[in-house]
XYZ file of C-alpha atoms in Angstrom:
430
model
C -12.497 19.498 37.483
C -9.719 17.829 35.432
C -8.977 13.885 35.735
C -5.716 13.485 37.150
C -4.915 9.534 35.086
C -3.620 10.457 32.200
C -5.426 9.101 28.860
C -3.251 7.176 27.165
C -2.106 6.948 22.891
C -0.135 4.412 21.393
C 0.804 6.093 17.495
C 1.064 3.369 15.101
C 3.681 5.371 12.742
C 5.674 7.858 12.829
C 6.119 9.260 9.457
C 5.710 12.613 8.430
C 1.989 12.402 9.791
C 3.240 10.838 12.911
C 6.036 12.645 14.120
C 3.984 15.803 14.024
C 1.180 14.513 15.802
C 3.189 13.292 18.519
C 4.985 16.975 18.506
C 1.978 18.611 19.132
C 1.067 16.052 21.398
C 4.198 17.114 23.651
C 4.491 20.845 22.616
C 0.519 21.523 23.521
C 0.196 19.446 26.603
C -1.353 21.685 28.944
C -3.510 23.011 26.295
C -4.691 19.628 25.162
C -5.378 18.701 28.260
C -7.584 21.326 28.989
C -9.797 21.395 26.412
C -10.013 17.374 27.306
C -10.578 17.521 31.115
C -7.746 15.114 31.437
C -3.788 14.879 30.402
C -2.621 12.507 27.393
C 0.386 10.816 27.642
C 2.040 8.966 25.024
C 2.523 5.827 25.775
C 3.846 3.786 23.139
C 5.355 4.204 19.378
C 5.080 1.393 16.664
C 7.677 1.695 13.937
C 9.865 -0.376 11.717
C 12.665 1.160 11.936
C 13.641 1.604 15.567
C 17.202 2.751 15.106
C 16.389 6.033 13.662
C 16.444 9.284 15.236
C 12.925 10.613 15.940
C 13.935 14.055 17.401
C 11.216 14.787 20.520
C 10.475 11.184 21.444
C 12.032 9.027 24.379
C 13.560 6.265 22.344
C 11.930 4.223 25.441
C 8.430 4.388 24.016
C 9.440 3.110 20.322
C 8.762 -0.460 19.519
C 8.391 -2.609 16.587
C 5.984 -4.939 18.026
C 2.781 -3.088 16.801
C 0.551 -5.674 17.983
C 2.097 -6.078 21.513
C 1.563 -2.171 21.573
C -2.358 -2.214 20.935
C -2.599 -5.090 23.321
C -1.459 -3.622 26.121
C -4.956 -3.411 27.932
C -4.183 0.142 29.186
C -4.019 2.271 26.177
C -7.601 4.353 26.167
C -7.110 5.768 21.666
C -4.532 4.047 18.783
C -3.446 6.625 16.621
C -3.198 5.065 13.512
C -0.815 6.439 10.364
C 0.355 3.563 9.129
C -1.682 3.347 6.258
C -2.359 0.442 3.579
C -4.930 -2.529 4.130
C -2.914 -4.603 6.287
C -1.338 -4.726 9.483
C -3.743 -1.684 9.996
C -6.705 -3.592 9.585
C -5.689 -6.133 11.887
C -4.425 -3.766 14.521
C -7.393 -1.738 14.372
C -9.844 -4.445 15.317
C -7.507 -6.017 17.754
C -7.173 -2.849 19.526
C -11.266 -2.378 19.699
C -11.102 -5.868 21.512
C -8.306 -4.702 23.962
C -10.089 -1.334 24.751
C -9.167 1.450 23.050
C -10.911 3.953 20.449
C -9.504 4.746 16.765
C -8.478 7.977 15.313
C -7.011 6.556 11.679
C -5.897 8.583 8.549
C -6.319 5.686 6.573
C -8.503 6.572 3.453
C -7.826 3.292 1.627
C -8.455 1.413 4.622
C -11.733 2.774 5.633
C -12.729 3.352 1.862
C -12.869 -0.757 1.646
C -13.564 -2.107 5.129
C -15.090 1.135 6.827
C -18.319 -0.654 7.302
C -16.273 -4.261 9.187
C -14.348 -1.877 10.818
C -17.592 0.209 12.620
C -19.146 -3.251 13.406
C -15.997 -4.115 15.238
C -15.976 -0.772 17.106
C -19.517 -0.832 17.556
C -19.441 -4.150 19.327
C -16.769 -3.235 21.288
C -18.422 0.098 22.388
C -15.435 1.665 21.177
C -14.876 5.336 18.755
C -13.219 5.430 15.011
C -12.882 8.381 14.072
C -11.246 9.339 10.368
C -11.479 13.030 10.022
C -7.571 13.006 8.838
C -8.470 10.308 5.700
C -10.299 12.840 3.457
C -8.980 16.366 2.347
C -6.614 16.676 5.232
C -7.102 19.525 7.807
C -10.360 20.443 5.958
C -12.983 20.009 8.706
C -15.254 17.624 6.312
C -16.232 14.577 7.877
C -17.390 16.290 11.041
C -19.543 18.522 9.481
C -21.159 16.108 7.219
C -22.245 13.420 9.823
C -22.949 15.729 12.623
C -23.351 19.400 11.656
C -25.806 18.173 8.373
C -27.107 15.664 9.968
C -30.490 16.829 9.876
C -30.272 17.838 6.508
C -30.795 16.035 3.519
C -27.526 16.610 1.109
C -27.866 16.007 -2.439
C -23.883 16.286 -3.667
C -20.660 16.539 -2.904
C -18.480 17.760 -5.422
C -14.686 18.658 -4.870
C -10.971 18.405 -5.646
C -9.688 16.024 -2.879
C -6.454 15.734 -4.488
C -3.541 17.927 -4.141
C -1.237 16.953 -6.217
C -3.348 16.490 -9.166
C -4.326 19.783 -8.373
C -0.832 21.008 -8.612
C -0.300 20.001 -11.873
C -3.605 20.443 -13.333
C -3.213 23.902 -12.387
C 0.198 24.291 -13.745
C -0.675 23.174 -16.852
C -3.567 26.100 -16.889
C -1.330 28.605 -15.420
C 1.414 27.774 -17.764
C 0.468 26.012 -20.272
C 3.149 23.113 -19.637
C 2.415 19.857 -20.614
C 1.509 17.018 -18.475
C 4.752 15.393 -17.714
C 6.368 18.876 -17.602
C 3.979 19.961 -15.073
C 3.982 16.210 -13.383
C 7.956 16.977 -12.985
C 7.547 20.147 -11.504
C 5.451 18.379 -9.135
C 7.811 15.949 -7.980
C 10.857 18.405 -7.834
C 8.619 20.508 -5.723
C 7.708 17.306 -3.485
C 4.410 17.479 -4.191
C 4.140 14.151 -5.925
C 5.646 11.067 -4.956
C 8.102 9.113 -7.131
C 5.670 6.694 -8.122
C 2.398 9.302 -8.449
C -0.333 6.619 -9.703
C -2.363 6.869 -6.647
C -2.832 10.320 -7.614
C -2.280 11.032 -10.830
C -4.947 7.721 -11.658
C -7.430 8.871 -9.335
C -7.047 6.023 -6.407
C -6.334 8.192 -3.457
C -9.618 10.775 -4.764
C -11.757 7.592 -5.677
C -11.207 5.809 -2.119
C -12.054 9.413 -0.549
C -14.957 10.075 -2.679
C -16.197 6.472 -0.915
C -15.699 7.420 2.656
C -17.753 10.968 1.465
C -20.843 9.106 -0.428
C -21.261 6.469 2.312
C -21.204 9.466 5.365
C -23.488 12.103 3.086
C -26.139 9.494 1.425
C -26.247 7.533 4.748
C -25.450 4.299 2.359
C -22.741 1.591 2.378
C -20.045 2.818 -0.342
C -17.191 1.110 -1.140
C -14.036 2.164 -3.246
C -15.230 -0.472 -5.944
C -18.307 1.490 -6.465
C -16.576 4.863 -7.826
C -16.354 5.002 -11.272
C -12.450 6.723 -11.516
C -10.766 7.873 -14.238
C -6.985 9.642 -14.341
C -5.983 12.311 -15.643
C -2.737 11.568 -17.135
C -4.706 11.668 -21.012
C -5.384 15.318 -20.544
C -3.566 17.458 -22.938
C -2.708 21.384 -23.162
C -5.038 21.044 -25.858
C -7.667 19.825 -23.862
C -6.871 23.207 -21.484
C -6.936 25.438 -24.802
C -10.691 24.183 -25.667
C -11.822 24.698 -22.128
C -10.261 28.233 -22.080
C -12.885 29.124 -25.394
C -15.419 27.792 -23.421
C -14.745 30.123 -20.079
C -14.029 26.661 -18.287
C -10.695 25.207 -16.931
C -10.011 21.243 -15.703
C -9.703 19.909 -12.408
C -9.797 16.253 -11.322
C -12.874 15.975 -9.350
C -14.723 13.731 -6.854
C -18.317 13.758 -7.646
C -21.113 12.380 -5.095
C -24.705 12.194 -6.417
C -28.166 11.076 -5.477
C -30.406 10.791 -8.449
C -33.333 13.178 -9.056
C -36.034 10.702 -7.739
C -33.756 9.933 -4.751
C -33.616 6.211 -5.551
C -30.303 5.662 -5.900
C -26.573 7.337 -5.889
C -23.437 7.870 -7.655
C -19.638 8.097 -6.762
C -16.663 9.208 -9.439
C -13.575 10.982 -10.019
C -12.536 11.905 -13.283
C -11.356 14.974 -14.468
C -14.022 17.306 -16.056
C -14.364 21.320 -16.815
C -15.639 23.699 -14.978
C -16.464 27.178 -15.985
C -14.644 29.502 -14.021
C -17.450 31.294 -12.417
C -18.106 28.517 -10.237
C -15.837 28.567 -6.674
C -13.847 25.372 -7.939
C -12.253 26.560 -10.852
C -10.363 29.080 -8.510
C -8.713 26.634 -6.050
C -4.922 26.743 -6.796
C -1.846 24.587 -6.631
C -1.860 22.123 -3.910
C -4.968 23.165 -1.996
C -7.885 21.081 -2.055
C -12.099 22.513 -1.651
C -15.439 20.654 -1.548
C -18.572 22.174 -2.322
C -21.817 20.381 -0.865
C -25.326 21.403 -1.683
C -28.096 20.191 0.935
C -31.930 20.961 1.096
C -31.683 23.382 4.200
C -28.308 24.736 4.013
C -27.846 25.099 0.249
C -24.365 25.048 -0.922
C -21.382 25.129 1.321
C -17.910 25.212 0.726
C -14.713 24.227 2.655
C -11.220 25.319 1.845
C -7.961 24.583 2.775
C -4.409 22.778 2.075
C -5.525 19.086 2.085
C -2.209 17.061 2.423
C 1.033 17.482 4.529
C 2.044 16.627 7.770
C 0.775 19.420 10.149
C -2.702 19.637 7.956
C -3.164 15.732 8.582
C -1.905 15.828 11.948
C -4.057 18.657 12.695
C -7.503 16.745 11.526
C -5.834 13.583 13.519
C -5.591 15.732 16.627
C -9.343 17.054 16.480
C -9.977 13.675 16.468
C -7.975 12.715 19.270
C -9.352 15.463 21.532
C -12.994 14.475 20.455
C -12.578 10.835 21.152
C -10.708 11.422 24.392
C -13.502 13.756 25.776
C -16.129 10.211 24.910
C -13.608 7.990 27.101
C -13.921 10.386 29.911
C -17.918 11.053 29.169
C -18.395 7.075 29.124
C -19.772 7.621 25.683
C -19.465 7.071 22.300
C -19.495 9.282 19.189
C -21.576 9.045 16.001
C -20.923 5.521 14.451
C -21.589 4.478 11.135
C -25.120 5.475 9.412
C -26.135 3.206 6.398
C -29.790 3.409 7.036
C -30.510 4.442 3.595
C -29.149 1.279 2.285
C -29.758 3.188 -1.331
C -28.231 1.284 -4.379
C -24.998 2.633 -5.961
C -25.909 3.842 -9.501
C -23.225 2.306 -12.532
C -21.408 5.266 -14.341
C -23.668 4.447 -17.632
C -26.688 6.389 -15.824
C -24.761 9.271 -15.225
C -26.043 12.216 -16.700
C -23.646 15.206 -17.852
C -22.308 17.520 -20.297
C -19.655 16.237 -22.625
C -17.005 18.063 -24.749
C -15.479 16.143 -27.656
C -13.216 16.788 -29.968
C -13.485 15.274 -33.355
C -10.178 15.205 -36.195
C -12.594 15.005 -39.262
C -12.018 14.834 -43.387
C -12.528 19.167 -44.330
C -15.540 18.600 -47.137
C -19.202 19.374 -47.055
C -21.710 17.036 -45.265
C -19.380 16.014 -42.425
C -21.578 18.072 -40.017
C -24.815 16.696 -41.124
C -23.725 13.246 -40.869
C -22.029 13.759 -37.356
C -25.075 15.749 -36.215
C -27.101 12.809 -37.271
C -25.147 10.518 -35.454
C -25.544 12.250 -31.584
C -29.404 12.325 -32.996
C -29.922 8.777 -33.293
C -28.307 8.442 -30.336
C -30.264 10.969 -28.787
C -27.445 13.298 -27.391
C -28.756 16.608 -27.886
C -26.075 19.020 -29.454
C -25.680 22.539 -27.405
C -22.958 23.842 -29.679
C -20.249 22.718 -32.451
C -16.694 24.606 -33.514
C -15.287 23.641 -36.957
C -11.653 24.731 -38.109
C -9.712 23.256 -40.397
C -7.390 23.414 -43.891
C -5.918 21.338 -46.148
C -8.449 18.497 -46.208
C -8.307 18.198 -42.542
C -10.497 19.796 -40.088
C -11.292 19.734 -35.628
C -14.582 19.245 -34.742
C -15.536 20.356 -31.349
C -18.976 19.038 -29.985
C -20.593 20.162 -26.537
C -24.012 18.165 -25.689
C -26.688 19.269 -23.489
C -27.067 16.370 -20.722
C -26.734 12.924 -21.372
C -26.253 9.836 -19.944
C -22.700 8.181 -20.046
C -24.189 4.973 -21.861
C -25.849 7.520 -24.500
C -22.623 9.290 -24.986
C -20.811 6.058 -25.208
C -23.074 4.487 -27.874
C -22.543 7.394 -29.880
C -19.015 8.175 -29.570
C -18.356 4.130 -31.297
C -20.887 4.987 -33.827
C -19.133 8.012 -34.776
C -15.865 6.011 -34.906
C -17.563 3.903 -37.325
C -18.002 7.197 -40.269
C -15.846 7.648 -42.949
C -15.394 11.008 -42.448
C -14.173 10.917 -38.720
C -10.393 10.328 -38.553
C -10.465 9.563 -34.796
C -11.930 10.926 -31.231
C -8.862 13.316 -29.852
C -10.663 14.016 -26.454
C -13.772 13.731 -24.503
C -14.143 15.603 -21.650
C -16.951 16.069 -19.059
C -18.629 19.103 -18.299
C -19.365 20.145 -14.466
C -20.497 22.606 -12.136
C -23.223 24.016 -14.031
């Protein structure tokens, strides 16, 4: 039997995100109600800029007073889309002490004070959800603290990034360079006009967080991912992968250690041979492969930015949470039982590709070979071309740890013979 008292939602923004959630708020009615048990009714619209037209919405409901709004006493979920650490964090908590659950898209947010912000919600009694802050309408979050949660899952690996994805991928299709493929981006709207987030791995690096803390049931926080952009990579860099079968993606990369002792969080862009399911995902779109004890490797697909893709994760979450307030119950909160330490980058072990400009003349193998020895980087396979006096030196290495590599790579600087390090690239997905 359905309640007849309407649920209420006060959206905090009404952006791009926004505006289509409350659309499909209004345009589904009947059928979100139904799958609730109860109706929703928006009650309330935080924005700062009041005078605009927001085509759909009863000018009535729009205020500026965001605060006011999530005090109200009567509003049962905040809908937050505001982004950024502050007012959100503020609001957040202060609506857990008026009442209401918390369905946020914030990645940033809940990638630095995920763990306050559970406490707060937790002592409250209240929900916050966050499907929308990773990857999108990619059902990812759900799965991986509910559907795996009696699974043990060793890594999460995936491009969580759109844009970067864009342009990586038009750089490989095309074989533009960076900026030319970073301006295609932006004419096409996939980047914005100032793409650092993206293009320097901030937005992937705060996501890869929110994924290592849910998956490794341990306290991650964005200052604990090693990131690294992409904006270095070359159509060179694309050429060498290409002899090697591989191409480049910027990827998020969540690890527990062999013994299970610790764990690892980074973004930085690596190739991939293109057997493996990542190297296929194209333009905008973003995919995350996880491999688990029980389930083995799964993969999940889909566009991972945009207004009805976020709004679409924000509304699963809206439906869930509501369906708790009417239940009298809560959802799954935050699980950091594991407490495991967070692994620095230097004990990362990996494949490398570098890329050596080297004097042409006998001996300049031995004594680089000698070098990664001493060092011990084991050498899988080296590529020497060159006239003229000058010669490229391509090195891939078996696995190694990042301290290793980077201990050897200075030493190598240090030789005569080596003119300079023109790349190093890691090597994934094996």
């Amino acid at each position: 039997m359905m309640r007849t008292r309407p649920l209420k939602v006060a959206l905090l923004g009404c952006g791009v995100v926004g505006s289509e959630v409350a659309r499909i708020m209004t345009t589904h009615a009947a059928d979100l109600a139904a799958r609730i048990g109860a109706p929703v009714e928006l009650a309330g619209v935080a924005v700062r800029r009041p005078d605009k037209v927001r085509e759909g919405i009863d000018p009535a409901l729009v205020t500026t007073d965001a605060t006011a709004l999530v005090k109200r006493g009567d509003i049962d979920v905040v809908v937050e889309v505001i982004g950024g650490i502050e007012p959100a964090r503020t609001l957040i908590t202060t609506a857990f002490a008026h009442g209401a659950s918390v369905v946020s898209a914030n990645k940033a947010l809940i990638a630095q004070d995920g763990a306050a912000l559970h406490a707060a919600a937790a002592e409250h009694g209240k929900d916050l959800y966050y499907e929308a802050a990773v990857a999108g309408a990619i059902p990812l979050i759900r799965p991986l603290r509910e559907s795996l949660a009696g699974d043990k899952v060793n890594r999460v690996l995936g491009i969580v990034n759109g844009t970067t994805n864009f342009i990586l991928d038009a750089m490989d299709s095309t074989g533009a360079g960076y900026q030319e493929a970073l301006d295609e981006a932006t004419a096409l709207g996939y980047a914005e006009a100032d793409p650092t987030a993206d293009v320097e791995g901030f937005d992937a690096a705060a996501k890869a967080a929110i994924l290592a803390g849910i998956a490794f049931h341990t306290r991650v926080r964005l200052d604990d991912v090693y990131r690294e952009g992409m904006t270095e990579v070359t159509a060179a860099d694309f050429a060498s992968a290409k002899e090697m079968g591989c191409t480049i993606k910027l990827l998020a990369i969540c690890e527990r250690a062999a013994d299970g002792g610790s764990v690892t969080a980074r973004v930085h862009p690596a190739m991939i041979p293109l057997s493996h399911p990542l190297a296929n995902v194209r333009e905008a779109y973003n995919a995350v492969f996880v491999e688990s004890e029980a389930a083995g490797q799964l993969m999940f697909y889909g566009p991972g930015a945009g207004g009805s893709p976020t709004a679409s994760a924000v509304l699963g979450d809206l439906v869930a949470v509501c369906r708790n307030r009417i239940g009298g119950a809560t959802g799954p909160g935050e699980s950091a039982y594991a407490a495991l330490p967070v692994s620095p980058m230097g004990d990362v072990v990996t494949r490398y590709h570098i890329s050596l400009d080297v004097a042409d003349k006998p001996g300049v193998l031995a004594q680089v070979a000698t070098v990664f020895a001493e060092h011990g980087v084991s050498i899988d396979t080296v590529r020497q071309s060159g006239k003229d006096g000058e010669a490229s030196l391509v090195v891939v290495t078996h696995r190694a740890s990042d301290a290793a590599l980077g201990g050897t790579v200075e030493a190598l600087r240090k030789l005569d013979t080596v003119r300079g390090v023109a790349s190093i690239m890691r090597v994934e997905g094996e």
